[in-house]
Coordinates of C-alpha atoms and ligand atoms in Angstrom, one line a residue:
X1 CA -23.6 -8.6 -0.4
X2 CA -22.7 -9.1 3.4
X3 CA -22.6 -13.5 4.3
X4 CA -25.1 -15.9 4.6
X5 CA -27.2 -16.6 7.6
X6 CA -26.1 -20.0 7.7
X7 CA -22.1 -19.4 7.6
X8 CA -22.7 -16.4 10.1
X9 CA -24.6 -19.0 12.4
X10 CA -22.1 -21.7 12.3
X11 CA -19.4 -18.8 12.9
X12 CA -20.9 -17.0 16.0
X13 CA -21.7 -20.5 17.4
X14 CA -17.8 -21.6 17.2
X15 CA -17.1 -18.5 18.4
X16 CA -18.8 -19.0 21.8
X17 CA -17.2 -22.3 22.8
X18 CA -13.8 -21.2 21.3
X19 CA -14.0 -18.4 23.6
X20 CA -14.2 -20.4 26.8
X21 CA -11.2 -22.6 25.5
X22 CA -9.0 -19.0 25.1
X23 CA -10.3 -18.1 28.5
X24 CA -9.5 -21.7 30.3
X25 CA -6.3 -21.7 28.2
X26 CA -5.4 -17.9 28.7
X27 CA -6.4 -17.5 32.6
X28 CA -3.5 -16.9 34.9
X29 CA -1.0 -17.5 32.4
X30 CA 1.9 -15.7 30.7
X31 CA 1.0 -14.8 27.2
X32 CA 2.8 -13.3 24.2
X33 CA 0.9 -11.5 21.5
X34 CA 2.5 -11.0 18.1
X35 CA 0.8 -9.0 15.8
X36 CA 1.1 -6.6 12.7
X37 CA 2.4 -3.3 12.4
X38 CA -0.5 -1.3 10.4
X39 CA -3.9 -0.1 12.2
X40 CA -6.0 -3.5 11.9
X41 CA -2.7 -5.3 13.8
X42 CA -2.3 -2.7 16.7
X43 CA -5.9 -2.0 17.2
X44 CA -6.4 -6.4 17.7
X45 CA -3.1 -6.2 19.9
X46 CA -4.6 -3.7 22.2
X47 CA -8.0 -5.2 21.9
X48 CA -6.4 -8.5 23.3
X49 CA -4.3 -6.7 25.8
X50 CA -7.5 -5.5 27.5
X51 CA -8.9 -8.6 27.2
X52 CA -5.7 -10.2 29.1
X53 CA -5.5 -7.2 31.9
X54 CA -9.5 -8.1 32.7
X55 CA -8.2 -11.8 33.3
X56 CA -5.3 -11.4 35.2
X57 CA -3.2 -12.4 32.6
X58 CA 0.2 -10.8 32.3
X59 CA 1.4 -10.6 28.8
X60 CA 4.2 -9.3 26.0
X61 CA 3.6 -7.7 22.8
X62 CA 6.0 -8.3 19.9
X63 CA 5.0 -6.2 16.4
X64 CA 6.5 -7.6 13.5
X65 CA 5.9 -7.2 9.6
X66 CA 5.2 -10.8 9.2
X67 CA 5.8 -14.5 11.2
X68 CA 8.5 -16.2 9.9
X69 CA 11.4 -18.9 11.1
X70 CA 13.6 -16.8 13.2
X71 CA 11.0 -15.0 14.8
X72 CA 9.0 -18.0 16.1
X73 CA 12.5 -19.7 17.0
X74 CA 13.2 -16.8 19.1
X75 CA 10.1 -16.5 20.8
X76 CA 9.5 -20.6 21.1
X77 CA 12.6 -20.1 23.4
X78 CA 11.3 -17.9 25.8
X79 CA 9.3 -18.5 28.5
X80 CA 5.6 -18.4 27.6
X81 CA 2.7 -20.5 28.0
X82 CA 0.3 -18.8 25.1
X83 CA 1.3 -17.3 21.8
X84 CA -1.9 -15.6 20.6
X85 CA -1.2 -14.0 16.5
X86 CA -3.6 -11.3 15.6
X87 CA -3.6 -10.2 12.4
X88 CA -1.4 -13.0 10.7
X89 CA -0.7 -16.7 11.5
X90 CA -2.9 -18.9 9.3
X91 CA -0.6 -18.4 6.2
X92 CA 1.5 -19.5 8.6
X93 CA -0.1 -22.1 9.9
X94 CA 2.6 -25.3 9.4
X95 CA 5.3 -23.0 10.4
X96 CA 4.1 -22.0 13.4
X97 CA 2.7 -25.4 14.5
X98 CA 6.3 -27.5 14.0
X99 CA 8.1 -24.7 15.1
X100 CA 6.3 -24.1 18.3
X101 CA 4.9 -27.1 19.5
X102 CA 5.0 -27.3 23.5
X103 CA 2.5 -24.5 24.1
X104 CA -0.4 -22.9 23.3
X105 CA -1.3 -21.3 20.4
X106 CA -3.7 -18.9 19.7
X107 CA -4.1 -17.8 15.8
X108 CA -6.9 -14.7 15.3
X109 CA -6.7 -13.7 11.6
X110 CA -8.7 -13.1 8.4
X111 CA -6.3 -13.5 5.7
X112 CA -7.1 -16.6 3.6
X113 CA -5.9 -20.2 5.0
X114 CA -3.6 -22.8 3.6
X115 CA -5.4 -25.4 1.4
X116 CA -4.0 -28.3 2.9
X117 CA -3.2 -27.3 6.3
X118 CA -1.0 -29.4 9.0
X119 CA -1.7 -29.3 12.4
X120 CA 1.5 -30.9 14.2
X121 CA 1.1 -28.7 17.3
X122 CA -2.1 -30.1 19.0
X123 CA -3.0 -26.9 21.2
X124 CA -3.3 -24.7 18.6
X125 CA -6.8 -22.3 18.3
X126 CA -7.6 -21.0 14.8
X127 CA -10.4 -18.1 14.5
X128 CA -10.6 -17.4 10.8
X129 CA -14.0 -16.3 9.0
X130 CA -12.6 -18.0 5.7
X131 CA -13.0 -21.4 7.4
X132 CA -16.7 -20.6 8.0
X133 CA -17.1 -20.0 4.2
X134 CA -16.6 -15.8 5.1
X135 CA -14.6 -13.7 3.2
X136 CA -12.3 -12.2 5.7
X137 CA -10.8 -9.8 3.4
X138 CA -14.2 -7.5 2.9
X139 CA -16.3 -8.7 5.9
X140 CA -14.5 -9.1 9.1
X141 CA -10.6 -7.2 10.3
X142 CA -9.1 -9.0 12.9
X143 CA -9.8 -6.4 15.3
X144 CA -13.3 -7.2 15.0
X145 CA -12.5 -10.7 15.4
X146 CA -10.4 -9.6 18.3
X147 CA -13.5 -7.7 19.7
X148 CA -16.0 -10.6 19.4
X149 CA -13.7 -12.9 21.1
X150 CA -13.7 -10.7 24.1
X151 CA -16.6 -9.7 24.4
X152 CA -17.7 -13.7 24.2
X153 CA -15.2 -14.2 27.1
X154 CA -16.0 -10.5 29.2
X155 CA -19.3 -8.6 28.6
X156 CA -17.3 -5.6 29.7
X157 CA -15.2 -6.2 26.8
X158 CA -17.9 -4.5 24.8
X159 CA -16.1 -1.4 25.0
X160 CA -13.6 -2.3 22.6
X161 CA -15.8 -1.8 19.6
X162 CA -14.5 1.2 19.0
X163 CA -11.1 -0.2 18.5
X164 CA -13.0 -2.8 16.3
X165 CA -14.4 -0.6 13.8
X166 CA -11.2 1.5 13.9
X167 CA -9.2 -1.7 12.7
X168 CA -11.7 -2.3 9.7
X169 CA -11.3 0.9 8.5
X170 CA -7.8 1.2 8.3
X171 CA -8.1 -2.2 6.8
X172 CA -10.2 -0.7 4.7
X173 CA -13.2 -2.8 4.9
X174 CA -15.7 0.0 4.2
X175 CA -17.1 -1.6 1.1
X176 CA -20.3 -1.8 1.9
X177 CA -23.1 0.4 0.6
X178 CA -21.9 4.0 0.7
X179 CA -18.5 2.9 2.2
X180 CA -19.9 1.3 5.2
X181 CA -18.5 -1.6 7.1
X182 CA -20.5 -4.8 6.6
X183 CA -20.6 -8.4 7.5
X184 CA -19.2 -9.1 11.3
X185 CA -17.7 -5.8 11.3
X186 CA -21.5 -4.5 11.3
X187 CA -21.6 -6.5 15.0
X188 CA -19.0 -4.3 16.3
X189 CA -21.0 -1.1 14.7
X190 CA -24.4 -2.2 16.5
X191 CA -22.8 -3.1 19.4
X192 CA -20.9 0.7 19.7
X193 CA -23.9 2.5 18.5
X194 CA -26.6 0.4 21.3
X195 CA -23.7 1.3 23.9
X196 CA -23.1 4.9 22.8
X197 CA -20.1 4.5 22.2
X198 CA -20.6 5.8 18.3
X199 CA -21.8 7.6 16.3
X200 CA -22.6 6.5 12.2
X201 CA -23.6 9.5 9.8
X202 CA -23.4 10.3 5.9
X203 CA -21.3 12.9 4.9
X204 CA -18.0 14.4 2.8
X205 CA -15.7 12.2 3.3
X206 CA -12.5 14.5 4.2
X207 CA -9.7 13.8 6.1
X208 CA -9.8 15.4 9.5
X209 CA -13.3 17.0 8.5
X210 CA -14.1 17.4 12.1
X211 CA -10.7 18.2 13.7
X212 CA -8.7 19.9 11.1
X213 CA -9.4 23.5 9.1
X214 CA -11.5 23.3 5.9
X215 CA -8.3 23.8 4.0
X216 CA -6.3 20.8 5.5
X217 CA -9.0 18.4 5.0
X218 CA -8.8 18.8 0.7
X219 CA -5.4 18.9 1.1
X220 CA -4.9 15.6 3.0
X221 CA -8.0 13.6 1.5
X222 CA -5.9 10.4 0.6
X223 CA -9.2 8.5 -0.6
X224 CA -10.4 9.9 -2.5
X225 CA -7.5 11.5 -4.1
X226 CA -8.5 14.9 -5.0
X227 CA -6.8 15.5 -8.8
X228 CA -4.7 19.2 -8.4
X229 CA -6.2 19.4 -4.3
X230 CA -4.4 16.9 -2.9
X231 CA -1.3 17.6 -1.5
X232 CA -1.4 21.5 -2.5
X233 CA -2.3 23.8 0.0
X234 CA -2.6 26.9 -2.1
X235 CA -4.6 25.1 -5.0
X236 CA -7.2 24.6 -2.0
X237 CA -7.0 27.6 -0.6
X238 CA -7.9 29.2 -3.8
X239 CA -10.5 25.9 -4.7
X240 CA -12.7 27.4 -1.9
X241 CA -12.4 31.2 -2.4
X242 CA -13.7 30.7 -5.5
X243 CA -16.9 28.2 -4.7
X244 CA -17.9 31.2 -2.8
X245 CA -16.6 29.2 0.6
X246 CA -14.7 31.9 2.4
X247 CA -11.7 30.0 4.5
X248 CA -10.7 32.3 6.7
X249 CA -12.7 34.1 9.0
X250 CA -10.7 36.8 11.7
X251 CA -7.5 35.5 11.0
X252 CA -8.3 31.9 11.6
X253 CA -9.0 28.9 9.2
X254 CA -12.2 27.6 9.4
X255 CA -13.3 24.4 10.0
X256 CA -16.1 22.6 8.2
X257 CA -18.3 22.6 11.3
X258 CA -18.0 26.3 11.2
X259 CA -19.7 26.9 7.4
X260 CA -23.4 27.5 7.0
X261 CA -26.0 24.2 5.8
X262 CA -26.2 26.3 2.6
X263 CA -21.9 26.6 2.5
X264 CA -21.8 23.1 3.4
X265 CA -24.1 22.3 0.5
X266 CA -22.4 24.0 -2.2
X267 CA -19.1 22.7 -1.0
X268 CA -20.5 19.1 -1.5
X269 CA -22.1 19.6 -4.7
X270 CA -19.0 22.0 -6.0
X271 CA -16.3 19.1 -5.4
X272 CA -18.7 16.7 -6.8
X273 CA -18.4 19.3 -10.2
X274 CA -14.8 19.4 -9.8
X275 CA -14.0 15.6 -9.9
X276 CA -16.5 15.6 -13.0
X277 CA -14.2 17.9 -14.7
X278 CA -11.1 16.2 -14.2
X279 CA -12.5 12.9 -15.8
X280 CA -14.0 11.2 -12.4
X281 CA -17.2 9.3 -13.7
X282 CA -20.4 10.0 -11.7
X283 CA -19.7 7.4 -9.6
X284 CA -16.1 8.0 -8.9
X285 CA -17.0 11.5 -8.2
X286 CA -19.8 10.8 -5.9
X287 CA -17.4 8.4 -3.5
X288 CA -16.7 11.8 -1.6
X289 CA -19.9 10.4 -0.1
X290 CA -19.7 7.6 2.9
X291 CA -20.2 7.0 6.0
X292 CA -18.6 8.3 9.0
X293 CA -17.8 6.6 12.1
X294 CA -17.3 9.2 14.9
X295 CA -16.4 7.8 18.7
X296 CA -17.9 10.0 20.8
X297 CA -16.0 9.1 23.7
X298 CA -13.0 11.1 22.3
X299 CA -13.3 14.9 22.4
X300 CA -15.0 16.5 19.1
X301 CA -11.6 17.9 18.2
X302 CA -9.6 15.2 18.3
X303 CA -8.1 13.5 15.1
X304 CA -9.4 10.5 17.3
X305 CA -12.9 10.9 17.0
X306 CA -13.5 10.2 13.2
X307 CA -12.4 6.5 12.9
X308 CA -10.8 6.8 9.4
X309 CA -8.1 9.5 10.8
X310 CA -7.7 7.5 14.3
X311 CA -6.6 4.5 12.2
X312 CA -4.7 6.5 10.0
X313 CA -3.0 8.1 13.3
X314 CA -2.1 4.6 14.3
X315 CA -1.0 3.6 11.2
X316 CA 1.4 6.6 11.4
X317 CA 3.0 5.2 15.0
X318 CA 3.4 1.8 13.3
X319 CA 5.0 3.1 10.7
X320 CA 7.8 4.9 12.5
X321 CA 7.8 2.1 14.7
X322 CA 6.7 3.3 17.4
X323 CA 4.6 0.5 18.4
X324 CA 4.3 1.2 22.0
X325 CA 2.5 4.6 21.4
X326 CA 0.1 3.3 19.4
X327 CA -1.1 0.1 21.8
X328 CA -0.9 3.0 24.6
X329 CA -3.7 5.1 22.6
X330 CA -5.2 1.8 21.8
X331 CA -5.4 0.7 25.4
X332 CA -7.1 4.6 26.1
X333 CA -4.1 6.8 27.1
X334 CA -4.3 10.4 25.9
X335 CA -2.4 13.5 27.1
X336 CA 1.8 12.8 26.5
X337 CA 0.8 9.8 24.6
X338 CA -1.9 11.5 22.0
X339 CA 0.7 14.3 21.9
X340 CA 3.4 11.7 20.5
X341 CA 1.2 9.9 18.4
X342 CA 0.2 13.2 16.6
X343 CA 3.8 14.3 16.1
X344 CA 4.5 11.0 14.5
X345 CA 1.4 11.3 11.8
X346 CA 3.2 14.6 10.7
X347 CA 6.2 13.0 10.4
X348 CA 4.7 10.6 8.1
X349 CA 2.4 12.5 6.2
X350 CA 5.4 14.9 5.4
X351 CA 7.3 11.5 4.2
X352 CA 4.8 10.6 2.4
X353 CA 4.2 13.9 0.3
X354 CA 8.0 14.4 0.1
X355 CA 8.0 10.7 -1.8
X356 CA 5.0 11.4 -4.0
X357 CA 6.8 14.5 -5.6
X358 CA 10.5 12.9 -5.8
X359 CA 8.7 9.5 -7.5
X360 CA 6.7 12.2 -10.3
X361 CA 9.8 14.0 -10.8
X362 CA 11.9 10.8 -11.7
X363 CA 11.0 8.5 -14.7
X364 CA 13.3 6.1 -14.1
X365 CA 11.7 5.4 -10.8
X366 CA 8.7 4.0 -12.8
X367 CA 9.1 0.5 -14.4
X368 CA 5.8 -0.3 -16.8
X369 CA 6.0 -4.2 -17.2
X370 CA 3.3 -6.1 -19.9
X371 CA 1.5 -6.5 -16.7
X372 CA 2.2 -4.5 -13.4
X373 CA 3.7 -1.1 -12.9
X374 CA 6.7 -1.3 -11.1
X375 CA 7.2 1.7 -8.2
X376 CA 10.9 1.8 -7.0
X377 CA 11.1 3.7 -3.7
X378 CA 14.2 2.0 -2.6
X379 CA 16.0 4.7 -0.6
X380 CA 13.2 7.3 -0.3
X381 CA 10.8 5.4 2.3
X382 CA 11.7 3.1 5.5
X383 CA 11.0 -0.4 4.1
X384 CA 7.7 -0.2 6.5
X385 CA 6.2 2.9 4.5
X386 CA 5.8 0.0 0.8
X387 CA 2.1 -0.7 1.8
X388 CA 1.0 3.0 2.7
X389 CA 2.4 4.0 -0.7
X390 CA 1.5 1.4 -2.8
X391 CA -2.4 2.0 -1.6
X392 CA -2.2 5.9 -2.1
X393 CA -0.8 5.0 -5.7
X394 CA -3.5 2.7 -6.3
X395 CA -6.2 5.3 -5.4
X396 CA -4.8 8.0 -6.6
X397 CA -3.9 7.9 -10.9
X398 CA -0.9 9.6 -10.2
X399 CA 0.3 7.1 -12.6
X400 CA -2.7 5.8 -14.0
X401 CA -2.2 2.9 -13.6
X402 CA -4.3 -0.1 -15.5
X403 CA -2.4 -2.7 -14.1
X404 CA -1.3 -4.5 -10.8
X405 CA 1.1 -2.0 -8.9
X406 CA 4.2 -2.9 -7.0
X407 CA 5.8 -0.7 -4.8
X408 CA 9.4 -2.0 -3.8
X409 CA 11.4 0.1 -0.9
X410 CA 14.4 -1.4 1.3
X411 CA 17.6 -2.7 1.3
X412 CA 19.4 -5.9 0.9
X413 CA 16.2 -8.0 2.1
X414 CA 13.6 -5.4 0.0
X415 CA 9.8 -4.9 1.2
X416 CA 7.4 -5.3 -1.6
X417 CA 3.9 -4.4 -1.9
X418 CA 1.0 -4.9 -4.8
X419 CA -2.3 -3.1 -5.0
X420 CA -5.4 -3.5 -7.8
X421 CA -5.5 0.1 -8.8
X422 CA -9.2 1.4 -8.1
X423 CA -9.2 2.8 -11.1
X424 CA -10.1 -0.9 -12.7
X425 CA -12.8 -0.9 -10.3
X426 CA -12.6 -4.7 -10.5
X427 CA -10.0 -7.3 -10.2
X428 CA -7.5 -7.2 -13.0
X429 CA -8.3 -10.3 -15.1
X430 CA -9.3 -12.4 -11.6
X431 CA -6.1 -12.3 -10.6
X432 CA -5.7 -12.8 -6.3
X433 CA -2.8 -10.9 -5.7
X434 CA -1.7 -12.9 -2.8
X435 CA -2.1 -16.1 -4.5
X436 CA 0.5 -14.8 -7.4
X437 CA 3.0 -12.9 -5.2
X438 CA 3.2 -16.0 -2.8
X439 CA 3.8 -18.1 -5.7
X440 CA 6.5 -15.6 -7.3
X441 CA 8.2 -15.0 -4.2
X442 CA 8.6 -18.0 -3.2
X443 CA 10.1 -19.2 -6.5
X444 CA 12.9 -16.8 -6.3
X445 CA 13.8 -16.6 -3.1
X446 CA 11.5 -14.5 -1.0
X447 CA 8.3 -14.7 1.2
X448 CA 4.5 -13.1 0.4
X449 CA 1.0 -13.0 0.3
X450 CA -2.1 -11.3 1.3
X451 CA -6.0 -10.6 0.2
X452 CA -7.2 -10.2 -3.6
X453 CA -6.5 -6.7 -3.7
X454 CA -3.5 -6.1 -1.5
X455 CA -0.5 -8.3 -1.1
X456 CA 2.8 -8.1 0.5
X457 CA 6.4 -9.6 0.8
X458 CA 9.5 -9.4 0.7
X459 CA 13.0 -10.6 -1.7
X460 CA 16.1 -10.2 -1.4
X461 CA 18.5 -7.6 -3.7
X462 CA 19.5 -10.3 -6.1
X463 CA 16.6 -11.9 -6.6
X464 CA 14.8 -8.9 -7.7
X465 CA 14.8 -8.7 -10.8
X466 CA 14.5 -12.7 -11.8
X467 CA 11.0 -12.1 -9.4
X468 CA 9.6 -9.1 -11.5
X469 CA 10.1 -11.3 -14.3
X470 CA 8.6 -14.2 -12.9
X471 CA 5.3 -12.5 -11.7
X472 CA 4.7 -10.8 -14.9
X473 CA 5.2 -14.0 -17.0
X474 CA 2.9 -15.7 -13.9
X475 CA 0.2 -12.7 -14.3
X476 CA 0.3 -13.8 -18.1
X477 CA -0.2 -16.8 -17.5
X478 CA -3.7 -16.4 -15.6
X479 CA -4.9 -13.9 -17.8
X480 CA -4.6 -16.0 -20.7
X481 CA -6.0 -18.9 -18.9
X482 CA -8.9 -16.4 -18.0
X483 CA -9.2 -15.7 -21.7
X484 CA -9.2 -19.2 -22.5
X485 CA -12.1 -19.9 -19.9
Ligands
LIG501 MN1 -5.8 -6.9 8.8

């Protein structure tokens, strides 16, 4: 587990002199930073943004689902010096490079490089863990790659690791022991815990344990996906009255800091019983286990102080597209800004639920391939909401699904998105799902990529259907060639 001492060397020294080429490159100049729309992308845009306010340099941000032609066109015509990419860009890497070529370029990502990559731009800065041998899909988000850069370039920039481990999270990079971050994310964890700035403790992982009532915590605990809890107030209303855990008390919900250690016990070890009984294995069961991450800079009560719901708050903004909310709250304002923020994650958690009942009440909706279950959510969710759904799907057997999983939402130019179910509990014959969908994409029209276990593209409308075909016969083809092995 974790990287090498060697790679992690090599990696922290480049880090250092790359950081005083970004600051000699970045000082005094006028800078554009693109990034991605989901938590790890607006936590590294409003890491950078400190990073560019402490320097004096003034700056744009432009949130996009992914770089391609027209976007870098447009923005290679207007007048900046620096394009920094957080989040994306190496994938990108030939595209970017021809298609801006007069200025500087600034590429901060952790999703695997091109092979064969070509460089035609000349000021262009690359800070990818995969180059250093480091899998940047388990052991470093970009915010944390954000966060070391400034903090190599600003000492003061240390108090971004908040925003660091709030990225990995959402990126889900908890898979360490006891869903702990690991690898270079760990840095950012030292770093926040030495300065106080966080706070690390086992417990039940629920949503919102510490801001929400007992009740809404079952019911919005994405991950793990509680079987007949989730989503069904009532069902955990009456889940607790009869553990013994009353959850009311004067009129009011209570809250899990509320309960008694010998309530909070049986609470624990009562879930634990129920996910037994509807077919969890031991293990399974026992992930409502992990670590926390709580920021103790944010008030006790806020959604902001466990990092899991912070991202997932963010996340929300992005969602809607309300970018500049969630760099605000990234770049520390609360009050108005919180207030907005919060009213968008109810917005999308109601989406969300809404879509979850609509898809189990409507067969057709479902599309079981040899080798991926195809989700169509085309006109329930805004094209933005594929990802979010494909990963609750994948973590939560609504379908059971043993296969790849494709969600598919938008229209005309259609968003898709491809999780491993966790159910497999390890990658489905090898396959990379970024390699494949890249490779099917591509052949029919479309664009896409991503990690091993999350992927993401888009086609267009009348390619669809030639592109499910082609990455099922593709799958087919690496599985037998994995059988063959
Ligand atoms: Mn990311």
């Amino acid at each position: 587990m974790g990287i090498d001492e060697g790679s992690l060397g090599n990696f922290l020294e480049y880090m250092r002199k790359t950081a005083n080429k970004v600051k000699g490159v970045v000082e005094g100049a006028h800078a554009v930073v693109v990034t991605h729309y989901d938590a790890d992308g607006l936590s590294s845009a409003a890491i950078i943004a400190k990073m560019l306010q402490r320097l004096g340099t003034t700056f744009h941000i432009r949130v996009v689902e992914q770089v391609d032609q027209s976007i870098l066109t447009d923005l290679s015509e207007l007048d900046y010096d620096v394009f920094i990419f957080t989040d994306m860009g190496s994938g990108a890497f030939d595209f970017i490079s021809k298609i801006i070529s007069r200025q500087n370029i600034i590429i901060i990502d952790h999703h695997p490089p091109l092979k064969n990559r070509n460089n035609t731009a000349g000021r262009l800065i690359e800070i990818n863990p995969f180059i250093f041998g480091i899998d940047g899909s388990s052991n470093s988000s970009a915010s944390t790659l954000s966060y070391l850069l400034s903090k190599n370039i600003d000492k003061r920039n240390t108090s971004l690791a908040p925003l660091a481990i709030v990225g990995a999270v959402g990126d889900r990079q908890d898979m360490g022991e006891y869903y702990s971050l690991k690898g270079l994310n760990k840095i950012a964890v030292e770093d926040g815990i030495k300065r106080g700035y966080l706070k690390v403790e086992m417990g039940l992982r629920l949503f919102g344990i510490r801001s929400k009532p007992l009740v809404s915590c079952l019911e919005n605990t994405m991950d793990p996906f509680l079987p007949g809890l989730t989503g069904n107030e009532g069902a955990c209303l009456l889940f607790l009255k009869k553990i013994g855990v009353e959850p009311v008390e004067e009129g009011r919900l209570k809250t899990y800091s509320m309960l008694s250690e010998e309530e909070k016990k049986r609470l624990a070890t009562e879930l634990v019983k129920y996910l037994l009984s509807k077919g969890f294995s031991a293990k399974m069961a026992e992930s409502i286990f992990g670590t926390m991450y709580f920021l103790t800079q944010e008030d006790v009560n806020s959604p902001l102080y466990d990092a899991r719901e912070y991202a997932t708050v963010l996340n929300a903004c992005g969602r809607l597209e309300h970018y500049s909310i969630a760099i605000a709250l990234g770049l520390g304002y609360r009050g108005k800004v919180l207030q907005k923020a919060l009213d968008d994650f109810l917005q999308y958690k109601k989406l969300l639920s809404t879509v979850l009942n609509k898809l189990r009440q409507n067969e057709k909706r479902i599309i079981n391939m040899e080798h991926v279950l195809v989700v169509d959510a085309r006109g329930l969710i805004p094209p933005k909401v594929a990802g979010s759904l494909a990963s609750i799907l994948a973590s939560s057997r609504i379908f059971n699904a043993d296969k790849p999983l494709l969600v598919v939402a938008g229209k005309g130019k259609l968003k898709i998105s491809m999780r491993q179910p966790a159910k497999l509990r390890k990658i489905y014959y090898g396959i990379h799902l970024g390699e494949i969908l890249h490779h099917a994409a591509n052949k029919t029209g479309g664009m896409g990529g991503g990690h091993a276990m999350a992927a993401g593209g888009t086609i267009f409308d009348g390619g669809f259907e030639r592109f499910l075909n082609v990455l099922n016969e593709v799958i087919g083809w690496r599985i037998k060639g994995f059988k063959n092995v």
